[in-house]
Structures are given as C-alpha cells and as structure tokens.
Amino acid sequence: MEVNKDEAERCIELAEEQIKIKNKEKAEKFLHKAERLYPTQRAKDLLVQIKLMAPAPEPDQQPRRRKQSPKREDHTTPQYTTEQLEDVKRIKSCKDYYEILGVTKDATDSEIKKAYKKLALQFHPDKNKCPGAAEAFKAIGNAVAVLTDPEKRKQYDMFGSEEERVSRSHHHHGYTYTRGFESDVNAEELFNMFFGSGFGNSNVFVRRNARVYRQNMGSSDSHHSHQREQQQQSGFAAFFQLLPILLAIVLSMASSLFISDPAYSLQATNKYTVARRTENLGVQYFVRENFHSEYQGSVQRLELSIEEDFITNLRHACYREKNYRDTMIWKARNFGDPDMFKSAQSIKTPSCEKLHKIRGMEATVKEKKKKKSKSIGEIQKSNDFHLESSTKIAQLDTSKWPLLLKHFDRLNVRTNHYTPLPFGASPLKRDIAEYLHAGCINLDKPSNPSSHEVVAWIKRILKVEKTGHSGTLDPKVTGCLIVCIDRATRLVKSQQGAGKEYVAVFKLHSECEGGIPRVIQGLEKLRGALFQRPPLISAVKRQLRVRTVYDSKLLDYDESRNMGVFWVSCEAGSYIRTMCVHLGLVVGVGGQMLELRRVRSGIQSEYDSMVTMHDILDAQWLYDNHKDETYLRRVIRPLESLLVGHKRIIMKDSSVNAVCYGAKILLPGILRYEDGIELHQEIVIVTTKGEAIALAVALMTTSTIASCDHGIVAKIKRVIMERDTYPRKWGLGPRASKKKSLIAEGLLDKYGKPNENTPTEWLTSYVDYSAQAAAATVPVIKKEEVTEETSKKRKISATLDSSANADIDTTMETSTHKEKKKKKKKVKTEPEEEVAAPAETAEQEVEQPKKEKKKKKKKDKVEEDEG
C-alpha cells in the first residue's frame, strides 16, 4: 500500500544504521518489516548484503546474563539458545491472541488446540529456561483459554485489543495478556488438562493484580534439579511422559477426518462453485453442485445463518480498518508529518460502508415484513381493498393470503350481500391461549421413543389437555409425525386416512443376478393393491389385509454391498418392512429393511415447517421465562394448515353458529364456493376470516350450486369450531320473538305449547306439527288392533285342532309375536314420512291389513293340510 511506503523507507534507514555498527540481527529484522509494509528492490539488495556479511556480533549486542555466583553454578549457566530468546520476544510482542497462537481468526477449536500443544511444549518453564518464558507460557495459556470458550471468543472478536492493559516501565514494556478477559484456570492447570501430570513442575506462575508471581510447590531447587536429572537419564520414563501427547495428537488428527464439510462458503472454491444469493439481504454465497439433493434442512434458516456470518465478518473487517486508520493518524501526529496525516485521514473503510448499507437493508426488510403481517381486517379497512360486485374484476392480489384464504378472489361468488360480525379472528392472529388450543405440530420424530411417548411428552411440555397424532410410527422410524393439540384432535381421523410417503434403506441377502434393472423391475411389480401381513412385532393384529402402493422409485443401489434406497407413496397402514421382504422374494434372493423415514404424512411433508423436540422445549422455555411468543408461534401451526388441500365453501358470519350446532349447509348461507366440488367429497366450511368451521360431505356439485336457489349443499361430518364463538342468529324473526314474549309472560308453557292462558289469536294462527304427526299415526294403531284380532282367531282354531298340531301352533304364536315387534319398529321409523303425506299413508295402512289377512289365511290352510 502507498500509505506504508514512508514507514518502509524509515525501516530501511534504521537497517542501514544497524549494518554500519555490524548488528546483523536487528538490520535483518528491520528489512523484513520493510518488506512486509512496502516491498522494494532496495530492501532486497540489503538483505542479500547482510547474508554475505560474516557473523561478528558485538559484545553489547549479546544477551545480558547474570553474573555467575560461586555458590549456585548450576542455575547461572546459560541453558537456552538465541532461537528460544527470539521466540519469547515474538510471543511477548504479539498484539492479539490469534497472533500468539499463530492461527487465523477463522480457525476452529481443533486448530487452536493443535497450535497450543505445539507452543506449550516449546515454552513450558521446565523445557525453556529463557528469561520471559514463563510470561510467554502464561500468554499462550490465556489465549487458548479465551479462544476455546465460545462466549469469551465472541466478546474478544467484537472488542479486540481495545481492552488490552499494557503495563509499561522505564526500561521495558510487557503485557499482562488479559486484554479484558480472565481464564477460569491458570496456565499450569490448562497444561495439565492437555498433557496430564507427567511433567514434574515445581514452579507455577500465578497472576494477581496484573503481576506475575512465582510460587514454589515442592522442596528446594536443588532437589528438583536432581530429580530432573534422574528423569532425563531414564529413557523409558521420557517415553511414557510423551505417550499421552502422541495419543492426543493421533486422536485430534483422527477426529478431524470425521468432521463434515460445511454446507456453504462465502468464497468460491473448487468444491463450492454454484453461486447463490440470500433472499433478504442478497448476500452472495457458494454451494456445491449437489446442494439441492444433499441438503435436507431449511434453506431459509441456512440463509439467516449465512447473513449473520457475513455481517460478523464485515463487523470485524470494519473494526480492523478503523483501527488501522486511527493508528496511522496517531503515527502521523507523532512524526509531525502533515502529508502523512492527510493520507491517513483519506484511508477508506469499505467494510464499514457495506455494513452501513446492510443495516439500512435490514431496516427496510423489517418494515416490509411489518406491512405484510397485516391482518385481514386491517387490509379490508385500508383504502386499497374493498369488496366489489361480481360484475367487476377485483384488483386485489390474494395469492399471499394465509392458509384457507389463499386465492380468495378465484372462488365462485354466489352473493356479496352479508353483514360482517366483529367476532372470531384470523388463525394467525389468535391470542396465544386460543392459538395453542387450536394448533398442530409437524414433528420430526426422533428414533427409539414410540409415537405414544412423544405425544405424551409434548402434552406435558405444552401443558395442554389433549394431544393426538395422525399415524403411528415404529420406535426406530423417524420423520413426519403430525401432532394435534386440543381442538385440533378433531382432525386426527381425517389425517390418519391420508396417504403417506417413505424413504427406506433395504439390504438383499445375496447378490442379485439382474443387478439394478432387476431391482427396479421388482419395485414396479409391488405397485397397486397388495396383500400384506403385519410383522411379528407390530401394534395391530396379524391379519392378512390389502394395502395400495401408489408409486415407488429406486433412488440408489450399491451392488457391492447389496444395499439400496427407494421412495414409496402408499396408503395409510402399509408396512414398508413387509414390502422390503416381498421385494427380496420377487428378486429371488431375500431381503430386509434396515432403516425407514417418513417424508410426508397427508398434506404435511418434511419441508413444511418441520420442528424437533428441542424446538418445542426451547419455544416453551422462551415463552415461560421471557413471554416471547414468536418462537412458539413458529413451532406450532394453526389447524387450518392441515386443511389447505380441501375444497372450500365460505359461509356468512350469521350462519356460522348454526353450523356449529349441527345445522346442514344450505344455499342461502353460502357466500363463495370453489371449483371442482364432487358428490360425497370431503370439503371444509370456512368463515370470511379464514377459520375452519367444520368438515362436511358434499351433496351438490359445483355446477349444481351455481344453478340452484335453495337446497342442502352438504351435511356435517365433523364440527371443528367451538360453539358460540359467533352469536346465534336464528329465532330472531317476528313470529319467534312473539313466541318468546308469550313464554316469558306465562301465556305459553316453557316448551312453547299452548296452555289455559293462551290467547285465541295465537291458537288460530298456531300450527302444532307434533299433533299432526300424532294424528297421522292413528291408522297404525288400528292396524295393530287388526293383527291382534287375527292372532286371537288363530289361537281359537288351534284349540280345535288335535294335539298333534300343538307344536305347530306354538311356533305360530312365536312368529306372530316377532311380527308384532317388527311392525312396531316400522311404525316408529315412519312418522316423518307420515307427516309429509298424512292422507295417503292413512289409506295405504287401511288397505295393508286386508292384504295381510288374506296371506295369513292361506298360510293357515297350508299348515292345516300339512298337519
């Protein structure tokens, strides 16, 4: 950089001064520094000149040593080399922890630990007797203690060396190596944690109040020196001391082999060649070519982590750029160079500018999300939206409306005349208690626990009354398990009967002769209706049953191991384990299932907001401790998400509560209806706010609904909404209101029937339909009397017969008694038809006894002839 050119020339001048006084080491050091700042040919020539110089160090440049003491000659003799001294100086001159360990800021924990093991053996006070080795060893220990702790490392990366506390004196300067951080263990304890207590060390360096003290942890120095000499003499003891280190190195290298590569990279490499951009901030990242097939997680969650990493890297780069600019300004002020000061002030910080732009983009994205998260009521109240007549085309885009209101404008309009009621709420805007009460979870079931255990755990975690699942999975099987909560359990049966999709791993017992084509042919044979018997260990009775396999596909097959993976779409209740056994029989070598995962259950797949048990625990903990509902609303989805595949009928608000009480779906209460409704098809009844009212069975097709003015459109199959969520709107007419007032005044009884106080006006206009039904049943009573008379005649005739016919008569009596019971049951089931046409039924019932009399007389004659 041009900014460093002046500093590089200054270093070259200092190197020339050191060359003049024959100080080869310092001159070489200044020249290397000049090369790093700004490479020049002048510095390279001087380096070549230094290499040709004869090594003639001056006595003043030799490292200062203590004067030898006649009493302790063993400790005053020099026991270190110049390389060790330079290494100690290098460690003490480092500015941050990454430079001390010699790693990059993107280094992993394993790389940091490898660097620490190498430096700790080199600078341990027992191995390195150089002055300052203890301080360097302490710095290395503190560096690895901070960088291996995620929280401390994050804080250190955010604030860096701004919190360095440098203790300076008049002759030298040294670092405390705390930099605002304290490790939980000292350097010696950390060393023992990595290498064990095999190294006999009597000197422990403890830091208190930014000073370094030396504590004697054993007997005298002479005793430890004698012990050290004995250890050096023993080769086997040294081998056993180094054995834990070798094992640790081997284990760390082996563990690095099993670390999987990340799913993305912010820079293009040979592995990561496909460029992509995040949806929110447009951050560019690179993935592998097989990213879509290999990566099974949520892409949105991955892009959020990518944006966080990118912002973190920008923040660090911005801090370094600002720090470098401030340093250059400080140097310019110290040197008093105005040109250097101007150039330092003109240094740009592109990372900071990018970070500022991204923060602005984040703010705009949040504003857009807030605008998108408007409720349906707010959208309807806004000026951009209003319901227009069917003759005009609505300009509103409903493709992004939630759940059952999606593409609301594409529904067929029957009428637009209705009065909206301020009751109910959009499924996504319910309060948290109601949201939980009508929610479902698309759970990624873990292996080993059964489906019943998982559902019981969720019930205990969420503190709800009821939970249920939409299809049992074996304990070892993982994948999609729909868990319904409280009111959503009313949808369990409809989801249990839905289709399923699985991915299975199978193994053939021996090599298949036809290879992969033979396996594909076997899977094709196992399609359609199949006879299956449950396995020996199953939750149902082992009976032969018919199950349908809709489709299957071989995903992969390894001929060397006779193992393969296939995908199958089948009917609920199918046994994939049995299918794998059948596949082995079809191929001719036998087979078995090794692993199974459900990838779809009904409408929900593993790509539709699937969560784990850990997500449920974290969401409930966040709500209990911080009252934050966002995570809980993300984990639990409204029950309407299970019904988005059904055909829809939109009802008026005034008829919602009647449907909740079991009323049939009539045409006058319908606002809109969907295309493609067929007879006896299961449909969902929806409010104008997108709430599911009930599941129903269609009794009219779409074309019939469009061409009729009245009639029953559908009958209720399962009511979902709670009663009285919307107000009652039946019984509000003038006739019903007058009847209520008469009951309140006592002019009618509590059932609305007339009494002695009822006015004549009401009696003349009042029609009692129950009395008409009773009148219609009068001929039926006459019919019973006739049958009784015929039975009596039979008894009289039976007494006149001989005793040989006694058995026949008893059988006749029992038969007539059974016929009476059957006739009474028929009479009970026919009152509704009799009310509809009382006159016709009366004539028919009078004629029927006459015909029956003739038939019975013929039977009696036949029986008498046989007797």
PDB file of C-alpha atoms in Angstrom, residues 349-488:
ATOM      1  CA  THR A 349     -13.170   1.846   5.145  1.00  0.00           C
ATOM      2  CA  PRO A 350     -15.148  -0.122   2.526  1.00  0.00           C
ATOM      3  CA  SER A 351     -16.239  -2.781   5.027  1.00  0.00           C
ATOM      4  CA  CYS A 352     -17.819  -0.143   7.249  1.00  0.00           C
ATOM      5  CA  GLU A 353     -19.670   1.303   4.273  1.00  0.00           C
ATOM      6  CA  LYS A 354     -21.014  -2.143   3.346  1.00  0.00           C
ATOM      7  CA  LEU A 355     -22.049  -2.731   6.954  1.00  0.00           C
ATOM      8  CA  HIS A 356     -23.925   0.572   6.993  1.00  0.00           C
ATOM      9  CA  LYS A 357     -25.759  -0.328   3.775  1.00  0.00           C
ATOM     10  CA  ILE A 358     -26.705  -3.764   5.096  1.00  0.00           C
ATOM     11  CA  ARG A 359     -28.122  -2.243   8.270  1.00  0.00           C
ATOM     12  CA  GLY A 360     -30.269   0.014   6.132  1.00  0.00           C
ATOM     13  CA  MET A 361     -31.411  -3.001   4.110  1.00  0.00           C
ATOM     14  CA  GLU A 362     -32.298  -4.844   7.350  1.00  0.00           C
ATOM     15  CA  ALA A 363     -34.458  -1.937   8.416  1.00  0.00           C
ATOM     16  CA  THR A 364     -36.300  -1.927   5.086  1.00  0.00           C
ATOM     17  CA  VAL A 365     -36.824  -5.715   5.252  1.00  0.00           C
ATOM     18  CA  LYS A 366     -38.315  -5.385   8.748  1.00  0.00           C
ATOM     19  CA  GLU A 367     -40.652  -2.641   7.550  1.00  0.00           C
ATOM     20  CA  LYS A 368     -41.782  -4.805   4.634  1.00  0.00           C
ATOM     21  CA  LYS A 369     -42.454  -7.710   6.986  1.00  0.00           C
ATOM     22  CA  LYS A 370     -44.493  -5.464   9.246  1.00  0.00           C
ATOM     23  CA  LYS A 371     -46.527  -4.313   6.271  1.00  0.00           C
ATOM     24  CA  LYS A 372     -47.045  -7.898   5.129  1.00  0.00           C
ATOM     25  CA  SER A 373     -48.139  -9.031   8.585  1.00  0.00           C
ATOM     26  CA  LYS A 374     -51.373  -7.040   8.497  1.00  0.00           C
ATOM     27  CA  SER A 375     -54.491  -8.904   9.492  1.00  0.00           C
ATOM     28  CA  ILE A 376     -57.345  -9.431   7.066  1.00  0.00           C
ATOM     29  CA  GLY A 377     -59.468  -6.875   8.916  1.00  0.00           C
ATOM     30  CA  GLU A 378     -56.775  -4.208   8.529  1.00  0.00           C
ATOM     31  CA  ILE A 379     -56.419  -4.990   4.842  1.00  0.00           C
ATOM     32  CA  GLN A 380     -60.167  -4.728   4.383  1.00  0.00           C
ATOM     33  CA  LYS A 381     -60.258  -1.377   6.180  1.00  0.00           C
ATOM     34  CA  SER A 382     -57.416   0.057   4.081  1.00  0.00           C
ATOM     35  CA  ASN A 383     -58.171   2.129   1.010  1.00  0.00           C
ATOM     36  CA  ASP A 384     -56.524  -0.364  -1.336  1.00  0.00           C
ATOM     37  CA  PHE A 385     -59.091  -3.093  -0.740  1.00  0.00           C
ATOM     38  CA  HIS A 386     -62.847  -3.348  -0.847  1.00  0.00           C
ATOM     39  CA  LEU A 387     -65.320  -5.990  -1.981  1.00  0.00           C
ATOM     40  CA  GLU A 388     -66.709  -5.153  -5.397  1.00  0.00           C
ATOM     41  CA  SER A 389     -69.723  -6.594  -7.169  1.00  0.00           C
ATOM     42  CA  SER A 390     -69.323  -9.741  -9.228  1.00  0.00           C
ATOM     43  CA  THR A 391     -69.604  -7.771 -12.485  1.00  0.00           C
ATOM     44  CA  LYS A 392     -66.241  -6.093 -11.835  1.00  0.00           C
ATOM     45  CA  ILE A 393     -62.873  -7.792 -11.625  1.00  0.00           C
ATOM     46  CA  ALA A 394     -61.225  -7.371  -8.206  1.00  0.00           C
ATOM     47  CA  GLN A 395     -57.748  -5.872  -8.341  1.00  0.00           C
ATOM     48  CA  LEU A 396     -56.645  -7.380  -5.038  1.00  0.00           C
ATOM     49  CA  ASP A 397     -53.863  -9.978  -5.141  1.00  0.00           C
ATOM     50  CA  THR A 398     -54.858 -12.753  -2.735  1.00  0.00           C
ATOM     51  CA  SER A 399     -52.098 -15.188  -3.703  1.00  0.00           C
ATOM     52  CA  LYS A 400     -50.238 -14.358  -0.482  1.00  0.00           C
ATOM     53  CA  TRP A 401     -53.233 -14.505   1.851  1.00  0.00           C
ATOM     54  CA  PRO A 402     -52.765 -17.097   4.599  1.00  0.00           C
ATOM     55  CA  LEU A 403     -53.986 -20.687   4.705  1.00  0.00           C
ATOM     56  CA  LEU A 404     -57.649 -21.137   3.694  1.00  0.00           C
ATOM     57  CA  LEU A 405     -57.979 -17.591   2.286  1.00  0.00           C
ATOM     58  CA  LYS A 406     -55.306 -18.080  -0.367  1.00  0.00           C
ATOM     59  CA  HIS A 407     -56.620 -17.220  -3.857  1.00  0.00           C
ATOM     60  CA  PHE A 408     -59.839 -15.954  -2.319  1.00  0.00           C
ATOM     61  CA  ASP A 409     -60.585 -13.974  -5.473  1.00  0.00           C
ATOM     62  CA  ARG A 410     -60.645 -17.161  -7.587  1.00  0.00           C
ATOM     63  CA  LEU A 411     -63.630 -18.614  -5.698  1.00  0.00           C
ATOM     64  CA  ASN A 412     -67.035 -18.563  -7.366  1.00  0.00           C
ATOM     65  CA  VAL A 413     -69.212 -15.768  -5.961  1.00  0.00           C
ATOM     66  CA  ARG A 414     -72.787 -16.642  -5.049  1.00  0.00           C
ATOM     67  CA  THR A 415     -73.589 -13.385  -3.278  1.00  0.00           C
ATOM     68  CA  ASN A 416     -71.755 -10.410  -1.801  1.00  0.00           C
ATOM     69  CA  HIS A 417     -74.603  -9.268   0.439  1.00  0.00           C
ATOM     70  CA  TYR A 418     -73.823 -10.062   4.033  1.00  0.00           C
ATOM     71  CA  THR A 419     -73.130  -8.254   7.304  1.00  0.00           C
ATOM     72  CA  PRO A 420     -69.682  -8.925   8.830  1.00  0.00           C
ATOM     73  CA  LEU A 421     -69.728  -9.556  12.574  1.00  0.00           C
ATOM     74  CA  PRO A 422     -66.927  -8.466  14.945  1.00  0.00           C
ATOM     75  CA  PHE A 423     -66.361 -11.980  16.261  1.00  0.00           C
ATOM     76  CA  GLY A 424     -63.696 -14.607  15.660  1.00  0.00           C
ATOM     77  CA  ALA A 425     -60.174 -13.908  14.421  1.00  0.00           C
ATOM     78  CA  SER A 426     -57.765 -14.881  11.680  1.00  0.00           C
ATOM     79  CA  PRO A 427     -55.963 -18.162  12.544  1.00  0.00           C
ATOM     80  CA  LEU A 428     -52.574 -16.410  12.658  1.00  0.00           C
ATOM     81  CA  LYS A 429     -53.896 -13.541  14.815  1.00  0.00           C
ATOM     82  CA  ARG A 430     -55.453 -15.541  17.638  1.00  0.00           C
ATOM     83  CA  ASP A 431     -54.233 -14.860  21.162  1.00  0.00           C
ATOM     84  CA  ILE A 432     -51.628 -17.336  22.377  1.00  0.00           C
ATOM     85  CA  ALA A 433     -54.040 -19.363  24.543  1.00  0.00           C
ATOM     86  CA  GLU A 434     -56.508 -19.849  21.664  1.00  0.00           C
ATOM     87  CA  TYR A 435     -53.587 -20.391  19.280  1.00  0.00           C
ATOM     88  CA  LEU A 436     -52.341 -23.315  21.388  1.00  0.00           C
ATOM     89  CA  HIS A 437     -55.884 -24.626  21.812  1.00  0.00           C
ATOM     90  CA  ALA A 438     -56.277 -24.947  18.014  1.00  0.00           C
ATOM     91  CA  GLY A 439     -52.746 -25.831  16.901  1.00  0.00           C
ATOM     92  CA  CYS A 440     -50.804 -28.693  15.342  1.00  0.00           C
ATOM     93  CA  ILE A 441     -47.109 -29.578  15.086  1.00  0.00           C
ATOM     94  CA  ASN A 442     -45.262 -31.116  12.152  1.00  0.00           C
ATOM     95  CA  LEU A 443     -42.785 -33.066  14.283  1.00  0.00           C
ATOM     96  CA  ASP A 444     -39.587 -34.738  13.161  1.00  0.00           C
ATOM     97  CA  LYS A 445     -39.986 -37.821  15.345  1.00  0.00           C
ATOM     98  CA  PRO A 446     -36.699 -38.997  16.864  1.00  0.00           C
ATOM     99  CA  SER A 447     -35.575 -42.588  16.837  1.00  0.00           C
ATOM    100  CA  ASN A 448     -36.205 -45.014  19.774  1.00  0.00           C
ATOM    101  CA  PRO A 449     -39.228 -43.452  21.551  1.00  0.00           C
ATOM    102  CA  SER A 450     -42.660 -44.590  20.395  1.00  0.00           C
ATOM    103  CA  SER A 451     -45.263 -42.251  18.928  1.00  0.00           C
ATOM    104  CA  HIS A 452     -47.355 -42.526  22.097  1.00  0.00           C
ATOM    105  CA  GLU A 453     -44.388 -41.481  24.257  1.00  0.00           C
ATOM    106  CA  VAL A 454     -43.606 -38.487  22.037  1.00  0.00           C
ATOM    107  CA  VAL A 455     -47.221 -37.278  22.143  1.00  0.00           C
ATOM    108  CA  ALA A 456     -47.292 -37.650  25.932  1.00  0.00           C
ATOM    109  CA  TRP A 457     -44.067 -35.623  26.244  1.00  0.00           C
ATOM    110  CA  ILE A 458     -45.496 -32.811  24.118  1.00  0.00           C
ATOM    111  CA  LYS A 459     -48.654 -32.774  26.234  1.00  0.00           C
ATOM    112  CA  ARG A 460     -46.522 -32.392  29.367  1.00  0.00           C
ATOM    113  CA  ILE A 461     -44.247 -29.728  27.850  1.00  0.00           C
ATOM    114  CA  LEU A 462     -47.029 -27.511  26.480  1.00  0.00           C
ATOM    115  CA  LYS A 463     -49.322 -28.110  29.494  1.00  0.00           C
ATOM    116  CA  VAL A 464     -52.397 -28.871  27.369  1.00  0.00           C
ATOM    117  CA  GLU A 465     -55.354 -31.170  27.956  1.00  0.00           C
ATOM    118  CA  LYS A 466     -55.297 -33.380  24.855  1.00  0.00           C
ATOM    119  CA  THR A 467     -52.823 -34.383  22.168  1.00  0.00           C
ATOM    120  CA  GLY A 468     -53.053 -36.884  19.344  1.00  0.00           C
ATOM    121  CA  HIS A 469     -51.046 -37.999  16.312  1.00  0.00           C
ATOM    122  CA  SER A 470     -52.024 -38.790  12.745  1.00  0.00           C
ATOM    123  CA  GLY A 471     -50.437 -42.195  12.210  1.00  0.00           C
ATOM    124  CA  THR A 472     -48.265 -44.434  14.355  1.00  0.00           C
ATOM    125  CA  LEU A 473     -44.562 -44.777  13.590  1.00  0.00           C
ATOM    126  CA  ASP A 474     -42.448 -47.637  14.892  1.00  0.00           C
ATOM    127  CA  PRO A 475     -39.931 -46.625  17.590  1.00  0.00           C
ATOM    128  CA  LYS A 476     -36.935 -46.916  15.246  1.00  0.00           C
ATOM    129  CA  VAL A 477     -38.634 -44.997  12.421  1.00  0.00           C
ATOM    130  CA  THR A 478     -38.071 -41.229  12.142  1.00  0.00           C
ATOM    131  CA  GLY A 479     -39.734 -38.490  10.156  1.00  0.00           C
ATOM    132  CA  CYS A 480     -43.011 -36.646   9.789  1.00  0.00           C
ATOM    133  CA  LEU A 481     -45.479 -37.108  12.666  1.00  0.00           C
ATOM    134  CA  ILE A 482     -48.407 -34.668  12.813  1.00  0.00           C
ATOM    135  CA  VAL A 483     -49.296 -33.937  16.452  1.00  0.00           C
ATOM    136  CA  CYS A 484     -52.693 -32.281  17.049  1.00  0.00           C
ATOM    137  CA  ILE A 485     -53.454 -30.267  20.207  1.00  0.00           C
ATOM    138  CA  ASP A 486     -56.822 -29.959  21.992  1.00  0.00           C
ATOM    139  CA  ARG A 487     -59.405 -28.850  19.414  1.00  0.00           C
ATOM    140  CA  ALA A 488     -57.196 -29.938  16.500  1.00  0.00           C
TER     141      ALA A 488
END
